XYZ file of C-alpha atoms in Angstrom:
744
model
C 136.329 113.837 59.693
C 135.773 115.270 55.827
C 133.369 118.255 54.914
C 129.710 117.879 55.022
C 129.816 117.525 51.170
C 132.648 114.993 51.117
C 129.829 112.784 53.534
C 127.366 112.673 50.859
C 129.922 112.300 48.492
C 131.414 109.738 49.779
C 128.033 108.502 49.829
C 127.021 109.145 46.679
C 124.300 111.766 47.201
C 126.592 114.316 46.554
C 123.593 117.237 44.599
C 122.035 117.624 47.915
C 125.546 119.262 49.357
C 124.253 123.139 48.064
C 121.165 122.613 50.167
C 122.719 121.098 53.106
C 124.966 124.365 53.580
C 122.211 126.517 52.215
C 119.600 125.130 55.594
C 123.643 125.563 57.350
C 123.622 121.409 58.362
C 127.198 119.913 58.089
C 128.600 116.932 59.492
C 128.162 118.189 64.004
C 123.830 117.958 63.286
C 123.919 115.416 61.018
C 123.255 112.781 63.675
C 120.438 114.806 64.736
C 118.592 114.715 61.380
C 115.350 112.298 61.312
C 113.126 111.167 58.180
C 111.093 114.093 58.897
C 114.023 116.743 58.387
C 115.609 115.125 55.730
C 111.709 114.793 54.183
C 111.649 119.044 54.576
C 114.515 119.439 52.629
C 113.372 117.978 49.380
C 115.444 114.166 49.988
C 113.616 111.698 47.446
C 111.866 108.645 49.145
C 115.080 106.465 48.444
C 117.721 108.864 49.132
C 116.177 109.257 52.644
C 116.382 105.948 53.118
C 119.847 105.503 52.021
C 120.917 108.917 53.879
C 118.587 107.835 57.124
C 120.996 104.260 56.545
C 124.298 105.953 56.348
C 124.164 108.814 59.652
C 123.145 105.685 61.077
C 126.984 104.059 60.447
C 128.657 107.441 60.448
C 126.810 107.695 64.477
C 129.087 104.125 65.241
C 131.559 105.796 63.435
C 131.899 109.063 65.920
C 131.688 106.347 69.107
C 134.115 104.127 67.781
C 137.126 106.284 66.303
C 138.898 108.968 69.758
C 139.049 112.603 68.907
C 141.757 113.615 67.922
C 144.345 113.546 70.169
C 142.612 111.816 73.100
C 144.306 108.834 75.116
C 144.118 105.175 74.367
C 139.905 104.453 75.770
C 140.619 102.412 79.292
C 137.779 101.901 82.166
C 139.526 105.518 83.859
C 138.075 107.077 80.920
C 133.840 104.893 81.624
C 131.899 106.256 83.453
C 128.332 105.499 85.876
C 125.359 107.478 84.688
C 121.444 106.720 84.118
C 120.326 104.656 81.186
C 117.668 103.470 79.408
C 117.953 100.018 77.636
C 116.899 99.337 74.853
C 116.030 94.613 74.116
C 114.168 94.034 70.368
C 114.344 90.508 69.442
C 112.144 89.018 66.488
C 109.566 86.222 67.637
C 110.034 83.419 65.280
C 113.151 83.309 64.162
C 113.614 79.448 64.392
C 111.215 78.733 61.811
C 111.542 81.401 59.812
C 115.153 79.972 59.133
C 113.846 77.061 58.471
C 111.308 78.412 56.092
C 113.731 80.175 54.352
C 116.622 80.061 52.003
C 119.993 81.295 53.390
C 120.195 84.262 50.722
C 116.438 84.724 51.785
C 116.468 85.005 54.969
C 120.131 87.407 54.593
C 117.162 89.102 52.758
C 114.997 89.964 55.119
C 117.256 89.913 58.496
C 119.425 92.772 56.332
C 115.199 94.812 55.869
C 114.683 93.936 59.670
C 117.853 95.972 60.742
C 117.971 98.290 58.278
C 114.192 99.196 59.863
C 115.588 99.177 63.134
C 118.254 101.124 62.522
C 116.273 103.833 61.423
C 113.792 103.798 64.364
C 116.271 104.095 66.285
C 118.273 106.884 65.479
C 115.401 108.694 64.831
C 114.048 108.290 68.079
C 118.141 109.774 68.805
C 119.125 105.733 70.346
C 122.690 104.601 69.571
C 122.177 100.367 68.079
C 125.153 98.861 70.670
C 125.135 95.252 69.047
C 123.203 93.221 67.429
C 123.109 89.990 68.364
C 122.046 87.459 65.103
C 117.507 88.604 65.387
C 118.167 90.076 68.643
C 119.140 94.117 68.813
C 120.599 95.753 71.890
C 120.338 100.017 71.640
C 121.123 102.538 74.246
C 119.340 105.986 74.474
C 121.437 108.489 76.708
C 124.868 107.426 75.328
C 127.022 109.027 74.445
C 124.719 112.101 74.761
C 122.251 112.107 77.486
C 118.911 113.977 76.970
C 116.577 115.059 79.614
C 113.485 112.507 77.882
C 115.329 109.044 77.389
C 113.121 106.770 79.053
C 110.222 108.435 77.000
C 112.250 109.038 73.547
C 113.191 105.228 73.963
C 109.423 103.970 75.236
C 108.660 105.722 71.431
C 110.825 104.133 70.244
C 109.728 100.658 71.181
C 105.827 101.806 70.071
C 107.439 102.635 66.755
C 109.341 99.149 66.621
C 106.685 97.160 66.765
C 104.592 98.782 63.928
C 107.299 99.183 61.636
C 108.262 95.397 61.645
C 104.700 94.287 61.307
C 104.486 96.205 57.925
C 107.353 95.846 56.344
C 107.630 94.781 52.549
C 110.904 92.346 52.632
C 111.143 89.785 49.496
C 110.571 86.777 50.014
C 107.175 88.886 51.198
C 107.197 87.561 54.548
C 105.162 88.326 58.004
C 107.007 89.386 61.141
C 106.336 90.506 64.266
C 109.328 91.723 67.556
C 108.741 92.167 71.372
C 110.748 94.516 73.408
C 112.058 95.143 76.873
C 113.249 98.684 78.043
C 114.399 99.023 81.668
C 116.381 102.300 82.919
C 119.260 102.404 85.582
C 122.292 103.482 86.546
C 125.577 101.980 84.833
C 129.482 101.442 84.123
C 129.193 102.845 80.879
C 132.372 102.931 77.994
C 135.660 101.962 76.131
C 135.705 98.636 78.378
C 136.783 95.801 76.425
C 139.541 95.284 73.037
C 141.708 97.213 71.057
C 141.193 99.014 67.731
C 138.137 96.791 65.903
C 137.495 94.770 69.077
C 136.566 98.188 70.961
C 133.444 97.610 72.350
C 130.622 99.929 74.687
C 129.786 98.022 76.928
C 127.382 99.153 79.813
C 127.622 96.937 82.846
C 125.133 97.002 85.726
C 121.609 94.920 86.506
C 120.073 97.297 84.019
C 120.788 95.396 80.822
C 119.505 92.000 82.208
C 115.698 93.405 83.307
C 115.411 94.710 79.408
C 116.720 91.016 77.851
C 114.091 89.732 80.944
C 111.687 91.756 80.415
C 111.704 91.006 76.561
C 111.539 87.704 76.730
C 108.499 87.851 78.469
C 106.716 90.605 76.434
C 103.651 88.741 73.755
C 104.816 88.642 70.856
C 104.002 92.455 68.942
C 104.423 93.998 72.349
C 106.329 96.108 74.094
C 107.505 95.956 78.007
C 108.907 98.596 80.678
C 110.571 98.340 84.049
C 109.284 100.166 87.329
C 112.202 102.726 86.738
C 110.940 103.744 83.052
C 107.776 103.840 84.052
C 108.431 106.287 86.825
C 110.032 108.248 84.294
C 107.733 108.082 81.229
C 104.135 108.007 83.320
C 101.672 110.775 81.644
C 103.297 110.482 78.087
C 101.945 107.306 77.402
C 98.546 104.954 78.236
C 100.158 101.333 80.150
C 98.931 98.211 80.897
C 99.786 97.317 85.352
C 101.187 93.243 84.259
C 102.046 93.754 89.066
C 105.068 92.035 89.942
C 105.699 89.556 87.356
C 108.274 86.457 87.694
C 112.360 87.053 86.075
C 114.929 84.679 85.834
C 117.883 85.492 87.468
C 115.603 87.900 89.987
C 115.205 86.630 93.132
C 111.268 88.965 93.642
C 109.081 89.331 91.320
C 109.443 92.929 89.158
C 106.723 95.037 89.011
C 105.811 95.400 84.417
C 103.886 97.704 82.523
C 102.860 96.917 79.093
C 102.968 100.348 77.285
C 99.540 99.921 75.098
C 100.442 103.498 73.512
C 100.887 107.392 73.386
C 99.056 109.879 74.915
C 98.061 113.751 74.041
C 99.673 114.942 76.595
C 103.203 116.804 74.886
C 103.599 118.933 77.789
C 106.759 117.555 79.889
C 105.451 119.956 83.008
C 101.557 118.253 82.198
C 102.788 114.314 82.083
C 104.294 114.648 85.421
C 101.180 116.547 87.075
C 98.110 114.896 85.879
C 96.157 115.771 88.571
C 94.207 119.026 88.928
C 96.689 122.448 89.358
C 97.912 123.854 91.868
C 98.807 126.978 91.993
C 102.410 127.803 91.882
C 104.307 128.919 95.437
C 105.998 132.309 95.137
C 104.458 133.592 92.148
C 101.224 135.712 92.879
C 103.437 138.837 91.060
C 103.909 137.407 87.909
C 100.706 136.055 87.868
C 98.640 139.534 88.118
C 101.215 141.275 85.662
C 100.436 139.058 83.287
C 96.621 138.457 84.260
C 96.311 143.072 83.292
C 98.665 142.331 80.082
C 95.548 139.478 78.670
C 93.010 142.605 80.553
C 95.217 145.324 78.268
C 95.167 142.918 75.375
C 92.083 141.627 74.770
C 90.429 145.368 75.277
C 92.818 147.171 72.698
C 95.309 145.640 71.641
C 97.393 142.259 71.492
C 100.782 142.144 73.753
C 103.515 139.529 74.335
C 105.081 138.401 77.603
C 108.240 136.271 77.511
C 108.988 134.499 80.868
C 112.688 133.663 80.920
C 114.433 131.372 83.473
C 116.941 128.174 84.242
C 114.879 124.318 84.159
C 112.533 123.513 86.297
C 111.976 126.976 88.047
C 107.867 127.568 87.130
C 107.959 128.584 83.461
C 105.042 126.245 82.409
C 103.983 126.191 85.318
C 102.426 130.295 85.355
C 101.743 129.423 81.415
C 98.746 126.369 82.221
C 98.350 127.955 85.645
C 97.180 131.227 83.862
C 94.986 129.703 81.019
C 93.115 127.730 84.412
C 92.544 131.703 85.456
C 91.260 132.607 81.878
C 88.955 129.967 81.473
C 86.097 131.184 82.810
C 86.304 134.033 79.837
C 84.970 133.776 76.637
C 88.947 133.547 74.622
C 90.513 130.874 72.536
C 93.894 129.084 73.009
C 97.036 127.993 71.599
C 100.031 126.062 72.323
C 102.723 125.160 70.726
C 106.055 123.412 71.823
C 109.268 123.414 70.452
C 111.417 119.845 71.041
C 114.895 119.451 71.832
C 115.066 116.883 68.766
C 112.967 119.197 66.396
C 115.934 122.372 66.023
C 116.700 121.476 62.721
C 113.304 120.432 61.551
C 110.504 123.880 59.569
C 108.298 125.249 61.424
C 107.621 122.299 64.154
C 105.896 122.923 66.790
C 103.942 125.018 64.905
C 102.629 121.686 62.391
C 102.423 119.810 65.495
C 99.229 122.376 67.001
C 97.968 121.756 63.369
C 97.434 118.124 63.132
C 96.570 118.262 67.226
C 93.590 121.205 66.205
C 92.699 118.552 63.416
C 92.411 116.016 65.077
C 95.016 113.483 62.573
C 95.146 109.672 64.065
C 98.431 107.651 62.966
C 96.485 106.105 60.681
C 94.596 108.435 59.166
C 95.470 108.520 55.395
C 96.681 111.375 53.918
C 92.707 111.950 52.155
C 90.964 111.705 55.734
C 93.915 114.407 56.929
C 93.686 116.454 54.125
C 89.735 116.399 54.954
C 89.563 117.458 58.215
C 92.470 120.105 58.436
C 89.786 121.782 55.736
C 86.599 121.465 58.179
C 89.100 123.092 60.642
C 89.447 125.911 58.279
C 86.314 126.078 56.538
C 86.021 130.569 57.377
C 89.880 130.500 55.636
C 90.493 131.002 52.176
C 92.272 128.166 50.635
C 94.404 129.653 48.450
C 96.091 131.392 51.475
C 95.565 129.608 53.576
C 94.387 126.006 53.586
C 96.713 124.531 50.202
C 100.036 126.233 52.404
C 99.002 124.160 55.046
C 98.034 121.608 53.816
C 101.518 121.554 51.399
C 103.705 122.253 54.461
C 102.201 119.523 56.015
C 102.286 116.583 52.296
C 99.119 116.830 52.132
C 97.844 116.290 48.640
C 94.690 118.504 48.130
C 91.267 116.903 46.494
C 90.156 117.783 43.413
C 88.642 120.697 44.061
C 92.407 122.581 44.512
C 95.010 123.088 42.712
C 98.467 123.604 43.878
C 99.811 125.721 41.526
C 104.087 125.043 41.130
C 105.930 127.645 43.015
C 109.476 128.436 44.474
C 111.265 127.128 46.901
C 111.007 130.655 48.158
C 107.899 131.821 47.811
C 106.525 128.041 49.185
C 108.114 129.444 52.263
C 106.807 132.827 52.308
C 102.891 132.241 51.307
C 103.344 129.620 54.420
C 104.024 131.775 57.267
C 101.280 133.916 55.753
C 99.099 131.473 55.724
C 99.840 130.968 59.329
C 99.514 134.736 59.991
C 96.222 135.022 58.452
C 94.990 131.985 60.505
C 96.004 133.342 63.381
C 94.306 137.030 62.404
C 90.893 134.956 61.570
C 90.671 133.508 65.030
C 91.381 136.273 66.754
C 88.331 138.384 64.822
C 86.206 135.816 66.777
C 87.776 135.639 70.542
C 90.445 137.099 72.094
C 93.685 134.514 72.193
C 96.024 133.357 73.916
C 98.937 132.288 72.385
C 101.518 130.066 74.377
C 104.427 128.953 73.327
C 107.341 127.186 75.468
C 110.642 126.403 75.110
C 111.467 129.051 72.674
C 115.462 127.770 72.850
C 114.679 124.819 70.545
C 113.008 126.738 67.868
C 114.080 126.211 64.667
C 115.372 129.346 62.225
C 111.454 129.102 59.867
C 109.409 129.373 63.598
C 111.536 131.819 65.107
C 111.040 133.818 62.161
C 106.831 133.121 62.276
C 107.440 134.422 65.327
C 109.265 137.557 64.552
C 106.474 138.473 62.040
C 103.701 137.369 64.299
C 105.587 139.947 66.854
C 104.754 142.769 64.511
C 101.359 142.083 64.016
C 100.482 140.951 67.551
C 99.195 144.900 68.041
C 97.215 144.825 65.876
C 94.933 141.328 67.345
C 93.603 141.008 69.888
C 95.654 138.156 72.656
C 98.466 137.813 74.572
C 101.380 135.636 73.534
C 103.351 134.052 76.196
C 106.299 132.731 75.480
C 108.791 130.890 77.546
C 112.476 129.802 77.149
C 115.746 129.638 79.296
C 118.007 132.231 80.018
C 120.395 131.343 77.170
C 118.363 132.327 74.329
C 118.054 135.404 72.754
C 115.674 136.727 70.763
C 115.852 137.436 67.657
C 113.510 139.810 66.814
C 114.054 144.032 68.046
C 112.720 145.373 71.337
C 108.700 146.246 70.609
C 107.131 148.138 73.216
C 104.321 145.875 73.892
C 107.119 142.614 74.410
C 107.464 142.760 78.681
C 110.594 139.901 78.968
C 109.846 138.662 82.868
C 113.217 136.611 84.894
C 112.048 134.066 87.093
C 114.856 133.722 90.609
C 114.458 130.791 92.370
C 112.082 130.346 96.014
C 113.320 132.332 98.575
C 113.207 129.761 102.187
C 109.453 130.606 102.848
C 108.695 129.215 99.781
C 110.841 126.205 99.228
C 108.836 125.629 102.487
C 104.989 126.227 101.601
C 105.838 123.469 98.546
C 107.781 120.761 100.209
C 104.181 120.549 103.111
C 102.198 120.766 99.796
C 104.306 117.938 98.822
C 103.526 115.751 101.956
C 100.285 117.392 101.999
C 100.556 119.697 104.561
C 102.145 116.952 107.160
C 105.852 118.650 108.771
C 108.972 116.645 107.990
C 112.011 116.679 110.433
C 113.589 119.812 110.884
C 117.216 117.977 109.683
C 115.644 116.369 106.650
C 114.115 120.071 105.409
C 117.065 121.580 105.798
C 119.350 119.484 103.849
C 116.366 119.849 100.868
C 115.854 123.052 100.896
C 120.204 123.562 100.697
C 120.019 120.772 98.167
C 117.209 122.223 96.000
C 118.887 126.010 95.958
C 115.184 127.269 95.439
C 114.087 124.982 92.257
C 110.376 124.236 91.900
C 111.121 121.518 90.412
C 114.171 120.376 92.474
C 112.239 120.868 95.899
C 109.240 118.629 93.938
C 111.481 115.757 93.215
C 113.922 115.212 96.595
C 110.802 115.715 98.646
C 109.546 112.589 96.634
C 112.301 110.790 96.551
C 112.094 110.883 100.569
C 109.687 110.235 100.531
C 109.443 107.171 98.958
C 112.851 105.612 100.379
C 110.969 104.575 103.690
C 113.119 106.337 105.408
C 109.747 108.217 107.565
C 107.378 107.062 109.995
C 103.923 108.674 109.440
C 102.691 110.129 112.272
C 100.029 112.503 112.532
C 101.151 115.915 110.887
C 104.582 114.788 110.974
C 107.003 112.960 109.742
C 109.833 111.544 112.077
C 112.630 109.589 110.608
C 113.458 105.629 111.989
C 117.360 105.850 111.193
C 119.967 108.212 110.942
C 119.443 110.278 107.129
C 122.061 108.452 104.565
C 122.982 110.281 101.931
C 120.767 112.396 99.726
C 120.562 110.458 95.981
C 119.736 112.274 93.120
C 116.184 111.582 92.333
C 116.326 109.447 88.545
C 113.366 112.277 87.297
C 116.455 114.784 87.815
C 119.404 113.313 86.414
C 119.054 113.012 82.891
C 118.228 115.973 82.841
C 121.473 117.552 85.047
C 123.297 114.166 82.237
C 122.216 116.004 79.189
C 123.761 119.378 80.890
C 127.441 118.301 81.223
C 126.737 115.984 78.308
C 126.579 118.690 75.916
C 130.368 120.164 77.394
C 131.763 117.118 77.149
C 135.167 118.156 75.624
C 135.350 120.379 79.186
C 133.125 117.820 81.520
C 136.447 116.009 83.299
C 136.767 119.436 84.618
C 133.157 119.918 86.411
C 133.732 116.516 87.707
C 137.218 117.843 89.450
C 135.516 120.598 90.302
C 133.180 118.335 91.987
C 135.715 116.584 93.662
C 136.669 119.002 95.025
C 132.939 120.816 96.184
C 130.368 122.569 95.314
C 133.107 125.403 95.276
C 136.940 125.522 94.305
C 139.309 127.101 92.885
C 141.010 127.919 90.230
C 144.625 127.239 91.919
C 144.127 124.613 93.255
C 142.411 123.597 89.927
C 145.093 123.726 88.118
C 148.052 121.870 90.751
C 145.343 118.380 89.631
C 143.506 118.943 86.705
C 147.600 118.889 84.458
C 145.917 120.583 81.646
C 147.483 123.589 80.334
C 146.961 127.320 81.418
C 144.830 127.518 77.938
C 143.450 124.533 77.627
C 142.078 125.029 81.371
C 141.027 128.255 81.264
C 138.817 127.740 77.529
C 137.370 124.309 79.712
C 135.974 127.438 82.587
C 135.101 129.897 80.639
C 133.097 127.715 78.779
C 131.222 125.946 81.817
C 130.195 129.750 83.469
C 129.243 130.634 79.858
C 126.981 127.514 79.923
C 125.185 128.974 83.581
C 126.711 125.032 84.700
C 129.392 127.149 87.417
C 129.319 131.379 88.395
C 132.889 132.691 88.746
C 133.866 135.455 91.652
C 137.275 137.452 90.915
C 139.866 136.839 88.194
C 142.311 133.885 87.214
C 144.119 133.394 89.240
C 142.911 133.337 92.584
C 139.137 133.502 90.387
C 136.880 130.999 92.755
C 134.383 128.461 90.940
C 130.608 127.515 92.124
C 128.244 124.965 91.104
C 124.922 127.105 90.016
C 123.223 123.673 91.454
C 124.463 121.334 94.498
C 121.685 118.672 92.082
C 124.740 119.947 89.256
C 127.450 119.371 90.991
C 125.843 115.454 92.759
C 126.092 114.792 88.977
C 129.005 115.295 87.250
C 130.582 113.724 90.835
C 127.945 110.728 90.483
C 129.820 109.796 86.437
C 133.104 109.139 87.765
C 134.335 105.521 88.325
C 135.152 104.976 92.194
C 137.949 104.524 91.051
C 138.635 107.550 89.714
C 136.774 109.283 92.185
C 139.583 108.009 94.743
C 142.596 108.995 92.228
C 141.164 112.548 92.170
C 140.769 112.974 96.351
C 144.540 111.383 97.011
C 145.982 114.444 94.240
C 143.746 116.582 95.960
C 145.471 115.151 99.329
C 149.283 115.264 97.811
C 148.389 119.187 96.486
C 147.406 121.058 100.026
C 150.291 118.366 101.747
C 152.379 120.466 99.119
C 150.744 123.958 98.633
C 149.051 124.593 100.988
C 150.898 123.984 103.922
C 148.371 126.738 106.077
C 145.472 124.873 105.356
C 146.670 121.358 106.840
C 147.245 122.952 109.917
C 144.072 124.877 110.225
C 141.470 122.445 108.137
C 143.269 119.173 108.948
C 139.301 118.076 108.471
C 140.016 118.823 105.240
C 142.441 116.511 104.324
C 141.396 114.104 106.525
C 137.887 113.464 104.378
C 140.161 113.699 100.968
C 142.460 111.283 102.624
C 139.402 108.997 103.492
C 137.644 108.908 100.172
C 141.028 107.652 98.664
C 141.378 104.662 100.576
C 144.559 106.130 102.938
C 142.946 105.731 106.082
C 146.118 105.895 107.857
C 147.567 108.574 106.835
C 143.359 109.813 107.074
C 143.539 109.392 110.748
C 145.897 111.236 112.151
C 144.545 113.994 110.031
C 141.410 113.062 112.012
C 142.680 112.441 115.573
C 144.384 116.688 114.789
C 141.144 117.883 113.451
C 139.360 116.217 116.591
C 142.256 117.952 119.653
C 141.249 121.431 117.238
C 138.280 121.095 117.445
C 137.937 120.062 121.256
C 139.894 123.459 122.174
C 138.095 126.138 123.888
C 135.760 128.761 121.575
C 138.815 131.730 122.179
C 141.444 129.083 121.282
C 140.221 128.335 117.542
C 139.314 131.305 114.313
C 135.388 131.578 114.456
C 133.583 130.073 112.224
C 129.833 130.289 111.013
C 128.078 126.469 112.096
C 125.751 125.448 109.420
C 125.287 121.957 109.527
C 124.845 119.262 112.386
C 125.478 115.787 111.987
C 124.932 112.543 113.568
C 124.087 115.197 116.438
C 127.168 117.836 115.797
C 127.570 120.613 115.042
C 130.165 121.809 112.544
C 131.729 124.684 110.728
C 131.031 124.118 106.675
C 133.725 124.186 103.697
C 133.407 124.697 100.524
C 135.989 121.668 100.132
C 133.155 118.770 100.274
C 132.918 115.142 101.509
C 131.303 113.547 98.813
C 128.211 115.158 97.075
C 125.345 114.102 99.256
C 127.513 114.356 102.468
C 128.481 117.346 105.550
C 130.738 120.274 104.117
C 133.105 122.800 106.083
C 133.482 126.392 105.147
C 137.094 127.530 105.021
C 138.154 131.169 105.694
C 138.737 133.242 103.266
C 142.321 133.799 103.131
C 142.393 129.905 102.078
C 143.211 128.598 98.562
C 139.402 127.282 98.162
C 137.690 130.389 98.220
C 136.393 133.143 100.471
C 134.090 131.447 103.758
């Protein structure tokens, strides 16, 4: 595809090419632009509408157009994934068609479809299909995000309002009803070729979304139980109870979405009740408290908390805020967003809107009055007018905003935010939290850099949270401390499980599996424990739980699936290499992968290097003896679960073939490894001989066998762990250090 200048010229808006280049916007990010982004870039209203329609068409083109060198799509390139699906239907379309002239109806439907396309694109969704007066949209494909269910629900509410307020010619009042459901589906280019090719979804999720839409009242949004579970805390709901839906034998739970809540943090939304202190973080919190005491007495300082997703950064920030409640201070909280990485000063404007108590329906004049009341002690020319201009609020007749160059306006705006913070710190010590700074836009980072330089002259503590990949753009300062959060040890992980179970003890084998699969990440521990408690596998007896049937493979919690897939999707070109490695197991060797993957040496090494840079996998040793390990067992499971069963079977067969042809010593010493892959490939007769060989080998006296560390008990039989694992949730086996799969 051509560059950004050529694309803008193709839609008649070439005059914006230089502005896009100045803001480092190319075709790789143009599909992420929102209406607010375009507004910030100075795109005129009519041109914004035209550009948003063109962006929607660009998204469809990306879906339709295979990448250079790509093979024709087939069912082998489809995949399994969690998806949130929306059905939106126009109410009373038959009566509308009977009342309007055909050309007038066409104009009304065109306006309606454009409105839906803009709202869906603004919320990171993709229009899959127009069906007359109905629209099918996907959230989470082709790119998964950590909050697809939340984005879909926001889009549903926005659609209800946007369609109801449409101005059509001829004038017509329109209403929609919306149904949303989340679940596992098979998705991909499953039908047709060329222009007839379609991104088809197979599963009950689209049917459930469609049925919920038919059950919804005009102007309402209904969601499924799974969508409610993922969005609870972000929205206000009305529980409709189980509702009878056509095609479902039993009534299905449904919720009507009433509106959004004021919660900005995903962590807060998931922990609506009183926050418990974080486990295993006493040292970090005590250090933060010492920094706070120093900052409020003499000079300000900053702490940057870094760590992987789910490690507990937000929990520590909220826990510190709770510890400070007994002291006089002002708390300012700002949240960066993955969906606004190109929206200038997004975390700061959102905090300003919350502090001024803006409501969705407030007219601009009322918003300006609220902002003026918030900044009553601030200098109007230096603070009020620049911030009002940033929020696109026209000043009242008492003020006049001078004409300024874009650079001068930016300088005044940054100075206004800094002046506002200085004013707050003059009244009381301030505790400023800036969360997820790895998603901050460049202008926000510039303001943070200025704030850090100015901080020692203020009474306050600035707490910044970031993921490990974030590289601070500011220089090193003596008053800035970085704390890297590590994973919980086994003792603290067990304590967290006990907190989730309200002090009731889990069976040891359940506890062991949870701890082994969550790798000490607090969020993973909590969510997997909750999932186990909800499965009905356990019976509660006094102060403990007992298993009522053998422990099955543990599925990835729904609440984590989107986050894990989002990380894999961000590396879509090399995701298949990760999936092949996942079929081998939690660990895999370069030697085996190069045999199975069928890629050139250069492509395979670059793919592995990219996965290592993203910290999805770790590497030990040098190629060709390198051994790779998935950072988390659940990341490995997510990669494996995204493969179709037919593709999994083919890969297991290829791995088994590689063992037989290239690693005969492994076949001799570890026949159970080969037997496992043959079984998963469906080659049962061939697998039977190797299982028999493994059984005979296991019956030999211990002195006659190599010493291997027993690490798992499955069905009462203690077995050695291997690097080459069974299916993602099953027992694994450790190989000797001489194995081509890697050291034990």
